[in-house]
Amino acid sequence: MRAIQITEFGGPEVLRLAELPEPVAKPGQLLIDVAAAGVNFADTHAVEDSYLSRSSLPMVPGGEVVGRTADGRRVVALTATGGYAEKAVAWANMATEVPEGVSDGAALALVVQGLTAWHLLRTSARIAPGESVVVHAAAGGTGSLAVQLAKRFGAGRVIATASSKEKRELALELGADVAVAADPEGLKERLVEANGGQKVDVVLEMTGGPVFDASLAALAPFGRLVAYGMASRQEPKPVTAGALMGHSTAVVGFWLMHCVGNPALHAEPMAELFRMVADGELTPLVGEAYPLSEAARAHQDLRARRTSGKLILDPSR
């Protein structure tokens, strides 16, 4: 089968097309004919071996696929690795049947980014009606869904940040009340101004470095910053207990792997997300579909913030 394999850690340049033996499903696993594989920021970290869980070589990257099982069921599944290929295996409890009316791209957008956005708001931030919510990278896969979900979960004001005018306009189309530039310089002041001169209640943060620092400084008393990524590859300034107590603020970390496999944290939210999409209440933003052979270009574009929505690799191309 055709697959993308890495034999050394590094940047997008280490992603190379290879002919590999088909994977063999173990008891409790499903063999999936991959119709499309999702591309995530986590994949770029895995290829560098800078992710929360360590990588090993050689490796076929890719943690999510949509396709058909041997008995013909259409599923979207988390694979940990092995997704950038024509065939992949996944544990049965990591696979969810995709209902009619939900496209392959939408299913891939939901299985990681949609589930992440749901948990950022519901589980980690514990959003309350009327609260203000800042969504960084609001035109991206997770951000575009978080903007929509925040409104549906009762947010009083959704403030989007994005790196370009076009992306900010897209965030507004998705339901954000206001959109501001994502540059860290002056970010705290822009967030407060966008919230009518008041500090904000919730920030969903995946950039790290000075964006994290400015976001934390923009939190109101009892505000929560949920950190779920570090796209800048920069650590923020150390956060002290005294500083948190002095402002009555909280920093919460989130990693989706602590939710998968638990029906209450995985299957039930996925069912709600699928229902919302099928009913037209939620619109996953599907971005470019790259040929499998152009996985390196997909990573380059993602890291350079040239993309919007969910990126996909198409093994048939």
Tab-separated table of N, CA and C in Angstrom, residues 4 11-16 39 44 84 287-307 311-314 317:
chain	number	residue	atom	x	y	z
A	4	ILE	N	2.685	7.444	3.868
A	4	ILE	CA	3.734	8.405	4.208
A	4	ILE	C	4.478	7.852	5.415
A	11	GLY	N	11.272	18.320	10.326
A	11	GLY	CA	10.165	19.120	9.826
A	11	GLY	C	9.446	18.426	8.696
A	12	PRO	N	8.666	19.167	7.919
A	12	PRO	CA	7.892	18.565	6.830
A	12	PRO	C	8.735	17.793	5.825
A	13	GLU	N	9.991	18.151	5.710
A	13	GLU	CA	10.852	17.499	4.703
A	13	GLU	C	11.081	16.018	4.963
A	14	VAL	N	10.807	15.519	6.180
A	14	VAL	CA	11.044	14.100	6.463
A	14	VAL	C	9.857	13.230	6.071
A	15	LEU	N	8.750	13.847	5.641
A	15	LEU	CA	7.558	13.095	5.228
A	15	LEU	C	7.745	12.614	3.796
A	16	ARG	N	7.839	11.296	3.614
A	16	ARG	CA	8.124	10.750	2.288
A	16	ARG	C	7.144	9.623	1.954
A	39	VAL	N	-5.343	15.922	9.035
A	39	VAL	CA	-4.040	16.506	9.369
A	39	VAL	C	-4.242	17.457	10.535
A	44	THR	N	2.322	17.474	13.379
A	44	THR	CA	3.594	18.169	13.162
A	44	THR	C	4.512	17.985	14.367
A	84	TYR	N	-1.816	8.205	7.690
A	84	TYR	CA	-1.425	8.710	6.373
A	84	TYR	C	-1.125	7.529	5.456
A	287	GLY	N	-11.144	22.421	4.950
A	287	GLY	CA	-10.175	23.144	4.141
A	287	GLY	C	-9.707	22.342	2.952
A	288	GLU	N	-8.443	22.515	2.592
A	288	GLU	CA	-7.910	21.884	1.383
A	288	GLU	C	-7.742	20.384	1.565
A	289	ALA	N	-8.001	19.641	0.484
A	289	ALA	CA	-7.718	18.207	0.430
A	289	ALA	C	-6.456	18.019	-0.406
A	290	TYR	N	-5.393	17.535	0.220
A	290	TYR	CA	-4.108	17.351	-0.437
A	290	TYR	C	-3.965	15.900	-0.897
A	291	PRO	N	-3.318	15.666	-2.037
A	291	PRO	CA	-2.962	14.284	-2.363
A	291	PRO	C	-2.072	13.703	-1.265
A	292	LEU	N	-2.170	12.403	-1.043
A	292	LEU	CA	-1.335	11.767	-0.022
A	292	LEU	C	0.142	12.108	-0.214
A	293	SER	N	0.583	12.147	-1.470
A	293	SER	CA	1.996	12.404	-1.770
A	293	SER	C	2.440	13.808	-1.373
A	294	GLU	N	1.472	14.707	-1.099
A	294	GLU	CA	1.814	16.081	-0.746
A	294	GLU	C	1.606	16.362	0.740
A	295	ALA	N	1.807	15.340	1.559
A	295	ALA	CA	1.682	15.517	3.009
A	295	ALA	C	2.652	16.574	3.525
A	296	ALA	N	3.845	16.626	2.963
A	296	ALA	CA	4.825	17.617	3.409
A	296	ALA	C	4.307	19.033	3.161
A	297	ARG	N	3.665	19.254	2.015
A	297	ARG	CA	3.117	20.586	1.732
A	297	ARG	C	1.992	20.922	2.708
A	298	ALA	N	1.176	19.931	3.062
A	298	ALA	CA	0.118	20.166	4.041
A	298	ALA	C	0.713	20.625	5.374
A	299	HIS	N	1.779	19.969	5.818
A	299	HIS	CA	2.425	20.360	7.071
A	299	HIS	C	3.040	21.751	6.967
A	300	GLN	N	3.669	22.043	5.819
A	300	GLN	CA	4.253	23.375	5.629
A	300	GLN	C	3.184	24.452	5.711
A	301	ASP	N	2.069	24.232	5.031
A	301	ASP	CA	0.998	25.225	5.025
A	301	ASP	C	0.397	25.395	6.414
A	302	LEU	N	0.208	24.289	7.125
A	302	LEU	CA	-0.376	24.352	8.464
A	302	LEU	C	0.526	25.128	9.409
A	303	ARG	N	1.815	24.815	9.387
A	303	ARG	CA	2.748	25.475	10.290
A	303	ARG	C	2.913	26.957	9.960
A	304	ALA	N	2.740	27.316	8.690
A	304	ALA	CA	2.873	28.710	8.272
A	304	ALA	C	1.567	29.494	8.416
A	305	ARG	N	0.524	28.828	8.923
A	305	ARG	CA	-0.782	29.459	9.125
A	305	ARG	C	-1.367	29.980	7.816
A	306	ARG	N	-1.171	29.207	6.764
A	306	ARG	CA	-1.748	29.565	5.467
A	306	ARG	C	-3.079	28.860	5.228
A	307	THR	N	-3.603	28.174	6.228
A	307	THR	CA	-4.775	27.323	6.014
A	307	THR	C	-5.962	27.785	6.841
A	311	LEU	N	-7.817	20.218	7.429
A	311	LEU	CA	-6.997	19.764	6.305
A	311	LEU	C	-7.082	18.247	6.177
A	312	ILE	N	-7.083	17.776	4.936
A	312	ILE	CA	-7.313	16.366	4.643
A	312	ILE	C	-6.275	15.856	3.649
A	313	LEU	N	-5.854	14.606	3.837
A	313	LEU	CA	-5.049	13.897	2.849
A	313	LEU	C	-5.932	12.882	2.153
A	314	ASP	N	-5.849	12.847	0.817
A	314	ASP	CA	-6.667	11.938	0.012
A	314	ASP	C	-5.769	10.823	-0.541
A	317	ARG	N	-5.371	10.062	-4.372
A	317	ARG	CA	-4.706	11.023	-5.260
A	317	ARG	C	-3.201	10.961	-5.087
